[in-house]
CSV table of C-alpha atoms in Angstrom, one decimal:
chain,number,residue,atom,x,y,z
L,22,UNK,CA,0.0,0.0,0.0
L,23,UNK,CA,1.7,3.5,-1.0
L,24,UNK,CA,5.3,1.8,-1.4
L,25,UNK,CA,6.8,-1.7,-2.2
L,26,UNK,CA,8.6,-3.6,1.0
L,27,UNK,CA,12.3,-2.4,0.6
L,28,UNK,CA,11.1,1.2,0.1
L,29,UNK,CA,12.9,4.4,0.9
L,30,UNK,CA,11.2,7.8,-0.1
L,31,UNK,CA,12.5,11.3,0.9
L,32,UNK,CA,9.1,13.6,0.7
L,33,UNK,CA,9.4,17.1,0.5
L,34,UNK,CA,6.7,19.6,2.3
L,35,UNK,CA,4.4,16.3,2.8
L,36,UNK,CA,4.3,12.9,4.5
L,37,UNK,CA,2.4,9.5,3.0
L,38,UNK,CA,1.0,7.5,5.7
L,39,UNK,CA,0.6,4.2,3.5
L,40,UNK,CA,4.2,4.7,2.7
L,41,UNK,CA,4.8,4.1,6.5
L,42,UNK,CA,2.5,1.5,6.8
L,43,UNK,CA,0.3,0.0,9.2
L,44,UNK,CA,3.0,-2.0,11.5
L,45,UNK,CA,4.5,1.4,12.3
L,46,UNK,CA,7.8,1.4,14.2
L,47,UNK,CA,8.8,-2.4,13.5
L,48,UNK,CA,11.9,-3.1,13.9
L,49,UNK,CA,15.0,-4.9,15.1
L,50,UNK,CA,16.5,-5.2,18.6
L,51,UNK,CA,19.7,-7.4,19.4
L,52,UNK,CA,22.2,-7.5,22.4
L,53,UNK,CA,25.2,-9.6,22.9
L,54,UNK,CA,25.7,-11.3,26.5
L,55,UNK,CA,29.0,-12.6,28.5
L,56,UNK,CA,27.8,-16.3,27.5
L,57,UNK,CA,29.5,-18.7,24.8
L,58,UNK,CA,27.5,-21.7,23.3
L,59,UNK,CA,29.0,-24.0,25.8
L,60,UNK,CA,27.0,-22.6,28.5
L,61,UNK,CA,23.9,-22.8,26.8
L,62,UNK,CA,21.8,-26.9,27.9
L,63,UNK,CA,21.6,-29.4,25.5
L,64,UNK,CA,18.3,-29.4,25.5
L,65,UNK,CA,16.7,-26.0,24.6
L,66,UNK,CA,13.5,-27.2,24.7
L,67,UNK,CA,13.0,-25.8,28.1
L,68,UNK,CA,14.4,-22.2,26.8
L,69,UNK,CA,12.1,-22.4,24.2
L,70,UNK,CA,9.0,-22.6,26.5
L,71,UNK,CA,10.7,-20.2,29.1
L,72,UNK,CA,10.5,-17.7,26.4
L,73,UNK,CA,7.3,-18.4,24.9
L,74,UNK,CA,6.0,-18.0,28.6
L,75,UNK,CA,7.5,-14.7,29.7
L,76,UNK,CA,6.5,-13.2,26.2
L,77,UNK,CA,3.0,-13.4,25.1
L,78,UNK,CA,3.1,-14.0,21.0
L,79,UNK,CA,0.7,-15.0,18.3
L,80,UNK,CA,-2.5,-14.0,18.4
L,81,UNK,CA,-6.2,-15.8,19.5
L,82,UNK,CA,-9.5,-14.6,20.0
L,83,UNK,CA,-9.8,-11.9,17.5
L,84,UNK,CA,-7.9,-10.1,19.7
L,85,UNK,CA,-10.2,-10.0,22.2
L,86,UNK,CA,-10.3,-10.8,25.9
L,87,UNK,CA,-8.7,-14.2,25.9
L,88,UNK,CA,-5.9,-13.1,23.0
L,89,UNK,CA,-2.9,-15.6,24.1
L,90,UNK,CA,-0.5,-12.9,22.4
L,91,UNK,CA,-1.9,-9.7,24.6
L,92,UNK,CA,-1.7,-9.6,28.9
L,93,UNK,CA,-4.7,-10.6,31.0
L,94,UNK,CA,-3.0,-7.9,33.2
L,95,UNK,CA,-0.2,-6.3,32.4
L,96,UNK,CA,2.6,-6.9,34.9
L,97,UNK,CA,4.8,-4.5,36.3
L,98,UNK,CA,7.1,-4.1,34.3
L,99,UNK,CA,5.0,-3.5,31.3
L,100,UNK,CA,3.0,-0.9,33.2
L,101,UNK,CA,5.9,0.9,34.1
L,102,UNK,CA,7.0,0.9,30.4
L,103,UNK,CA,3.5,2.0,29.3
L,104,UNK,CA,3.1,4.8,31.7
L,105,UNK,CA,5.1,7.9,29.8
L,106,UNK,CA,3.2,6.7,26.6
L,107,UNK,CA,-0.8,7.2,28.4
L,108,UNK,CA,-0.5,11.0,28.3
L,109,UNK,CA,0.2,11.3,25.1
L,110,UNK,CA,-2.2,8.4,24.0
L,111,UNK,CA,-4.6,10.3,25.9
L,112,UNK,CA,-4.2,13.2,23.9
L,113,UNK,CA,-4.8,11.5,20.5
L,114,UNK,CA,-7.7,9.6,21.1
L,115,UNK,CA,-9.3,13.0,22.5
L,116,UNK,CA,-8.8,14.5,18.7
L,117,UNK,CA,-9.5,11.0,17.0
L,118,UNK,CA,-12.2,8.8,18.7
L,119,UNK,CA,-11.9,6.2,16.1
L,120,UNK,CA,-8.6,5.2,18.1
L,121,UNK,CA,-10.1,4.8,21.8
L,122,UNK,CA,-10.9,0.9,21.0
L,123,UNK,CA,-7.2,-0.1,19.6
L,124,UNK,CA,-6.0,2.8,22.6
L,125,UNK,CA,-8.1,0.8,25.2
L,126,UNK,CA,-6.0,-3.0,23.9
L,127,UNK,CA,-2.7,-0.8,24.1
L,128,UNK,CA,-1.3,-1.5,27.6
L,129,UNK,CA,-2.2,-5.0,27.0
L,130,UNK,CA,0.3,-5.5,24.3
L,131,UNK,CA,3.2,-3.7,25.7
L,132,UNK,CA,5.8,-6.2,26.2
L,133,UNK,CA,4.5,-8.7,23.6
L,134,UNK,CA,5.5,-10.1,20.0
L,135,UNK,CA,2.5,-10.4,17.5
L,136,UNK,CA,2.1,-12.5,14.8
L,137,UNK,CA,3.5,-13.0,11.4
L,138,UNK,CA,7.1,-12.7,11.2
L,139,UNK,CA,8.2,-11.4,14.6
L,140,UNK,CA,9.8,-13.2,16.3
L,141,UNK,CA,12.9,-13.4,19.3
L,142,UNK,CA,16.0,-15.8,18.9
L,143,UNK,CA,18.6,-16.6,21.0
L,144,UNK,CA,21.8,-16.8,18.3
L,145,UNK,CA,25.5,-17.6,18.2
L,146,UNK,CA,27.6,-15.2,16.3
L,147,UNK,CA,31.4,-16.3,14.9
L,148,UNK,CA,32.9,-16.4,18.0
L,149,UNK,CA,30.5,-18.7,19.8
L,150,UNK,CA,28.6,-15.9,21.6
L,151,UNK,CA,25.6,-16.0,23.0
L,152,UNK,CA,23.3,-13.0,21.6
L,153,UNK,CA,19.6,-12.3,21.6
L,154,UNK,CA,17.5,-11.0,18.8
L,155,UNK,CA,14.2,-10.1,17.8
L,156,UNK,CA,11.6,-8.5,16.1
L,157,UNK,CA,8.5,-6.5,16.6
L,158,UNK,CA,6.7,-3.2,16.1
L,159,UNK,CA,4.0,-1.1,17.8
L,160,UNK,CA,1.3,-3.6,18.0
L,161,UNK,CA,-2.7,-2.9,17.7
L,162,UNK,CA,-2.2,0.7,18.4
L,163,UNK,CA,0.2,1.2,15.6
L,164,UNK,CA,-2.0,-0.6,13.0
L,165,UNK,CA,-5.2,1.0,14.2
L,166,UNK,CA,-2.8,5.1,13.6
L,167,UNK,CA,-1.5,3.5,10.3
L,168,UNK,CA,-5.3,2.4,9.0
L,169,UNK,CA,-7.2,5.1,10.6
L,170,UNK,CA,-4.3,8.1,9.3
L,171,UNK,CA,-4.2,6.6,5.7
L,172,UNK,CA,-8.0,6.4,5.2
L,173,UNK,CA,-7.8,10.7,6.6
L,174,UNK,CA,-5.6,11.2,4.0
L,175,UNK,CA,-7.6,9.3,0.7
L,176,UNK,CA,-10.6,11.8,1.9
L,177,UNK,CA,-8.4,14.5,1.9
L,178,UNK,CA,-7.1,13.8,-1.4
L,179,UNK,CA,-10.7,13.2,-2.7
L,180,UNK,CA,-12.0,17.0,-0.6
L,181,UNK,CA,-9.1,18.7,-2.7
L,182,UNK,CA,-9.8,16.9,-5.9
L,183,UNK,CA,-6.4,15.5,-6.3
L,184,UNK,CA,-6.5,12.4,-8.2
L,185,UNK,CA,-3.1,10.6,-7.8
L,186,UNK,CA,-2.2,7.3,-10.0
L,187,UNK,CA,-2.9,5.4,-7.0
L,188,UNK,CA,-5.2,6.4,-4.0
L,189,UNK,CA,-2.6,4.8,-1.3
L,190,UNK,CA,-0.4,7.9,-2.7
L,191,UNK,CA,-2.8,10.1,-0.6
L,192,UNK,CA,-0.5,12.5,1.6
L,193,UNK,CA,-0.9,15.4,3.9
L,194,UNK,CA,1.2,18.4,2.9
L,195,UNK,CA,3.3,19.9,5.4
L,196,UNK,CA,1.7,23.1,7.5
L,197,UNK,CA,-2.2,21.2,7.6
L,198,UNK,CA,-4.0,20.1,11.1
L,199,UNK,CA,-4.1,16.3,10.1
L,200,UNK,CA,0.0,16.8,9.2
L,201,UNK,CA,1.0,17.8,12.1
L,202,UNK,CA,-1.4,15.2,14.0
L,203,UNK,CA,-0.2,12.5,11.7
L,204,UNK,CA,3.3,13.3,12.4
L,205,UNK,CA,2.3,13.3,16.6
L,206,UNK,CA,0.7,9.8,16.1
L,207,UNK,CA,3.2,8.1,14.1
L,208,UNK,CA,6.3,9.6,16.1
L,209,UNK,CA,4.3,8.0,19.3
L,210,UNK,CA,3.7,4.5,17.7
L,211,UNK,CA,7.6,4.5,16.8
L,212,UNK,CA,8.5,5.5,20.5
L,213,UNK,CA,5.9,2.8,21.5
L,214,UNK,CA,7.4,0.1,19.1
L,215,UNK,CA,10.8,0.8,20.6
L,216,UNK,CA,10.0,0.4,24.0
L,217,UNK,CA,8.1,-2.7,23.2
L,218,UNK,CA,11.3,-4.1,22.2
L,219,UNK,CA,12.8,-3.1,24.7
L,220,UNK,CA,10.6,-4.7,27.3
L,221,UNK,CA,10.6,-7.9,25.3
L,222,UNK,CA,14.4,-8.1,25.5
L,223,UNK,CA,14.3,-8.1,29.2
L,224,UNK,CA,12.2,-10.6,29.4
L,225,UNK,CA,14.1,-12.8,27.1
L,226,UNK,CA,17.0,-12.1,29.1
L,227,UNK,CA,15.3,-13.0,32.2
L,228,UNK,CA,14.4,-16.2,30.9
L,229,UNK,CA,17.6,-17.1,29.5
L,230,UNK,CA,19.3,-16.9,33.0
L,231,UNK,CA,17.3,-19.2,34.1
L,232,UNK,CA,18.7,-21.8,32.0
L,233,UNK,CA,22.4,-21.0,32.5
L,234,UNK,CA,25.2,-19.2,34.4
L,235,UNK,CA,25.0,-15.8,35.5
L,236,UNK,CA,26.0,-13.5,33.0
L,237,UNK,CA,25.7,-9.8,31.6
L,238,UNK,CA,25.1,-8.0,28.5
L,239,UNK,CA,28.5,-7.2,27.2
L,240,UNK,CA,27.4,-4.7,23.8
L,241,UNK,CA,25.0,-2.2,24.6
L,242,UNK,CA,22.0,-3.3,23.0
L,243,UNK,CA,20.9,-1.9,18.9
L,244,UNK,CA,16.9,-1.3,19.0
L,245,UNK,CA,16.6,0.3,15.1
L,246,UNK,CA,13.4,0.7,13.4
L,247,UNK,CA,12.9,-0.4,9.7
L,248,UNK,CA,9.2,0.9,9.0
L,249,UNK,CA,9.3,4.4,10.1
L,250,UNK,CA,9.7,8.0,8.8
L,251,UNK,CA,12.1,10.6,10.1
L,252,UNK,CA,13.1,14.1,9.3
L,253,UNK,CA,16.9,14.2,7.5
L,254,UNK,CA,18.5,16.0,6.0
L,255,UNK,CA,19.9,15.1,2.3
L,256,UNK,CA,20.7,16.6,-0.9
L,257,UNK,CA,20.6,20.4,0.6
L,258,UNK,CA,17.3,19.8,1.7
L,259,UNK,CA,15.2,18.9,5.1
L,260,UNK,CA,13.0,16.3,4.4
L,261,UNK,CA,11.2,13.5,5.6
L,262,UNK,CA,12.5,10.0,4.7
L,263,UNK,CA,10.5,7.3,4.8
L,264,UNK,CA,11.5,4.1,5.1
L,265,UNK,CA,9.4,0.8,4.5
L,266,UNK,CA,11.2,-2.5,5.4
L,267,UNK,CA,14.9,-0.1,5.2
L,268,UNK,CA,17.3,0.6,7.8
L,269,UNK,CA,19.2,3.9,8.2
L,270,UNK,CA,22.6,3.3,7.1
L,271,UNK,CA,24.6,6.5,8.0
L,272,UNK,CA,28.0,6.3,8.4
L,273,UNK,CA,28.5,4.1,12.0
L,274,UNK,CA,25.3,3.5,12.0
L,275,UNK,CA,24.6,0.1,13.4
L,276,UNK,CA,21.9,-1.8,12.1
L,277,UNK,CA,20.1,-5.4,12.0
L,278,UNK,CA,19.2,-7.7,9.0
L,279,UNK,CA,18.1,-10.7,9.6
L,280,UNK,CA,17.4,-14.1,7.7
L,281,UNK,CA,14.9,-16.7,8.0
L,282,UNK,CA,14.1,-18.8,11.0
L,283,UNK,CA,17.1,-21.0,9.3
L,284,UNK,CA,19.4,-18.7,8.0
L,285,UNK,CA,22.2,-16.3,9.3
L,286,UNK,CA,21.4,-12.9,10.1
L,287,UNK,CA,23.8,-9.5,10.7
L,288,UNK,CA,24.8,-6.9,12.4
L,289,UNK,CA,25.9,-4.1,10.2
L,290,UNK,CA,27.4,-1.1,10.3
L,291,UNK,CA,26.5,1.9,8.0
L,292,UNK,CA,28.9,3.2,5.2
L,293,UNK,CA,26.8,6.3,4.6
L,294,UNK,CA,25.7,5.9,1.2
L,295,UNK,CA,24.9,9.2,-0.3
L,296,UNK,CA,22.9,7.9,-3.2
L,297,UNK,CA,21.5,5.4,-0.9
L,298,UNK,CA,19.6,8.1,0.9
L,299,UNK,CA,21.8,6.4,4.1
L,300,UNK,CA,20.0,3.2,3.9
L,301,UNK,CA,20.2,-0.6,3.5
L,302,UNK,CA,17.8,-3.6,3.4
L,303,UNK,CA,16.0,-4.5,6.5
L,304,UNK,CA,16.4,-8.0,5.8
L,305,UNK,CA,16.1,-11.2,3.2
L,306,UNK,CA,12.4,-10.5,2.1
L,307,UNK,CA,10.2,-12.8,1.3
L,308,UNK,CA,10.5,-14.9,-2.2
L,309,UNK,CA,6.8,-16.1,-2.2
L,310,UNK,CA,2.9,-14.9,-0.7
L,311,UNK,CA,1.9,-17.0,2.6
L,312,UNK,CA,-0.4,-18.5,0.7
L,313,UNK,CA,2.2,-20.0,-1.5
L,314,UNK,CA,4.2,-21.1,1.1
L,315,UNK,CA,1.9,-23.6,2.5
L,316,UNK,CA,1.0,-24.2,-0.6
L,317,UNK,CA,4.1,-25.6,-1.8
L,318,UNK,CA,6.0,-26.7,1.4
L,319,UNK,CA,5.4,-29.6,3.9
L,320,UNK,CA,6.3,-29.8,8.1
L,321,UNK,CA,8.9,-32.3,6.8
L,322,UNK,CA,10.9,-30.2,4.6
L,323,UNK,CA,10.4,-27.4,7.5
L,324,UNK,CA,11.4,-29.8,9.8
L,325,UNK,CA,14.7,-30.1,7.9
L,326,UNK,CA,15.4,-26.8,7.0
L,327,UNK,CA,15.1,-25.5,10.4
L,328,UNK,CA,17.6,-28.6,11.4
L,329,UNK,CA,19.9,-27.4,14.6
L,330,UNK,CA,17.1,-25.0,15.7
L,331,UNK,CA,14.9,-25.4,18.5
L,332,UNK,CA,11.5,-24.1,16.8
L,333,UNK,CA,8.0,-24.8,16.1
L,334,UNK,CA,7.8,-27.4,13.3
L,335,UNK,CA,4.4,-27.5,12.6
L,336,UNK,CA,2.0,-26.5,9.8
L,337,UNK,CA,1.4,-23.4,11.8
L,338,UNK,CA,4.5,-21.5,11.0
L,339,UNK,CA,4.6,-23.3,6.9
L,340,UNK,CA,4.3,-19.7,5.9
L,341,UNK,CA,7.4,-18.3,7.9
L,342,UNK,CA,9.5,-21.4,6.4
L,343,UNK,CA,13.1,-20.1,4.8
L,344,UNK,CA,12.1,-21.3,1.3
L,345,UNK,CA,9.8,-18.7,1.7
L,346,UNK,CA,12.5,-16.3,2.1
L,347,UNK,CA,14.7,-14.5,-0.4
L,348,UNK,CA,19.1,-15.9,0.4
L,349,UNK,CA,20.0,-13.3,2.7
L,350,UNK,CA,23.9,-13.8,1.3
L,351,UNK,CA,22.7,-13.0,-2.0
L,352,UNK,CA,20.7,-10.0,-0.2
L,353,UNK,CA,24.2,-9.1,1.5
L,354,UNK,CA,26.0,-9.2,-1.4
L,355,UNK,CA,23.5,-7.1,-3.3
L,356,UNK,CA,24.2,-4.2,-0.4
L,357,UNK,CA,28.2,-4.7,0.0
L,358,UNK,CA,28.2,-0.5,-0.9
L,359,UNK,CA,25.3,0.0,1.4
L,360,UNK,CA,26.7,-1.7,4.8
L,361,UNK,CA,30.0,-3.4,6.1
L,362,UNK,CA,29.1,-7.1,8.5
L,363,UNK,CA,30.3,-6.8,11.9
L,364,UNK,CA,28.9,-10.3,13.0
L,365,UNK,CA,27.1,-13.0,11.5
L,366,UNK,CA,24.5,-14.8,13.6
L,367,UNK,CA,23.1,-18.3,13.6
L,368,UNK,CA,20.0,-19.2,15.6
L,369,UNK,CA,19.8,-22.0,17.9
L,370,UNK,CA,16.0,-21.0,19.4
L,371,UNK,CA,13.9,-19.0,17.1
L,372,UNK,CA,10.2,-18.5,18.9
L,373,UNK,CA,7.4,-17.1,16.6
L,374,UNK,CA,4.5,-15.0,16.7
């Protein structure tokens, strides 16, 4: 809708809110811990399930009440996470009703995965060290802004008489009322989606030290977003550069881009890549629709091409399957201007939504 997966658009004097997208803020987090890969059991069953229990994922009764991937009642640590966001939450829903349903759900998803492809692995890089990864936006709330923002801006389009080669085009120029509330709304779903991460990777952490020796997070911990806008600066101008499954790629810039559940994902770091717009690929892409996935691959060829990794091998997760997925060398390869590798990861427990 509004731009392809792999997008990056610099707008100028306007923002396009299907651009963005509806899973605003989704991104990567990742942190490296004291631990090598002998420390980690044999059996990572048990992490598995440790995981899976201190981070509600997937996604059951309509999202309702009973949703397995939302709290019952958030616990504390989640409502301490959630509480800078009510204010401003507060405020939005008083200038857009529409939201107070999704708004209502919010606090129940801090602190959780979703569905789809997010997911949180525990991986070994080159070196045999431990690190955690995962992946996850801004949840109910971000999708409700996302749909609710992008049907404002189709009316707009159709109030002004602007008819644009395709109506997910529809934009708000710069200096209007539902610009600068567009711009509140998404900038608080990206602050949400990080601190979503953020809580998640606690919890993770938490869980893995209760399956091994005490240890601590040795690199401070990369939280980027790949589905965002932000206001840049580039070719002598301010503008606002969206970016739809991209990663900013300035120079230093560290970033994440993973693979499939049985693939090897990376930790970059930026080159600054002028013509680039100072971004790379937020990961391998997928080479097929769901829908063709499960169409065209079994459990037992998921089964053995997740080999080695503790994961769900079942015809739930058929469409998630790395033959769904684009090679993430070849993806590397195609960015080697883009982004330098600092480490390459393997998973060993890959839990999904």
């Amino acid at each position: 809708m509004g731009a392809t997966v792999g997008s990056v658009i610099p707008t100028d004097g306007t923002i396009i809110p299907a651009a963005v997208g509806v899973d605003i803020g989704c991104g990567m987090m990742a942190a490296r811990t004291s631990l090598s890969a002998e420390h980690l059991p044999d059996n990572l069953a048990p992490l598995r399930s440790g995981i899976e229990a201190a981070v509600p994922h997937g996604r059951t009764d309509n999202g309702g009440p009973a949703d397995r991937g939302a709290w019952g009642e958030p616990p504390k640590d989640a409502q301490d996470a959630f509480a800078p966001f009510q204010t401003g939450l507060k405020d939005l829903c008083a200038d857009h009703p529409k939201l107070n349903r999704a708004a209502a759900r919010a606090p129940r998803h801090m602190g959780t995965l979703g569905t789809g492809n997010h997911f949180i692995e525990v991986c070994l890089d080159e070196a045999e060290r431990v690190w955690v990864m995962l992946h996850s936006g801004s949840r109910g709330i971000g999708n409700a802004i996302g749909q609710y923002f992008i049907a404002l801006a189709k009316d707009d389009m159709r109030r002004w008489f602007v008819n644009l080669p395709d109506a997910n085009l529809a934009y708000f120029p710069e200096g209007t009322a539902h610009f600068d509330a567009y711009i509140t709304a998404m900038e608080w779903a990206q602050d949400f989606a990080a601190a979503n991460r953020g809580v998640m990777m606690e919890r993770t952490l938490a869980a893995l030290a209760e399956h091994v020796r005490p240890f601590s997070v040795e690199d401070a911990a990369i939280n980027c977003h790949h589905n965002y806008a932000a206001r840049e600066h580039h070719r002598r101008k301010n503008v606002w550069v969206i970016r739809k499954g991209a990663v900013r790629a300035r120079l230093g810039d560290l970033g994440i881009i993973p693979g499939s559940m049985g693939a090897r994902s990376y930790i970059v770091r930026g080159k600054g890549n002028a013509d680039a717009l100072h971004s790379c690929s937020h990961g391998a892409g997928r080479a097929m629709s769901r829908t063709e996935a499960r169409r065209r691959f079994t459990v037992e060829e998921h089964a053995a091409a997740t080999e080695g990794v503790e994961c769900r091998k079942d015809d739930g997760v058929l469409d998630e399957t790395p033959g769904a997925y684009k090679d993430i060398d070849a993806v590397m390869a195609a960015q080697a201007d883009l982004v330098e590798i600092v480490y390459t990861l393997r998973q060993v427990v890959c839990v999904k939504g």
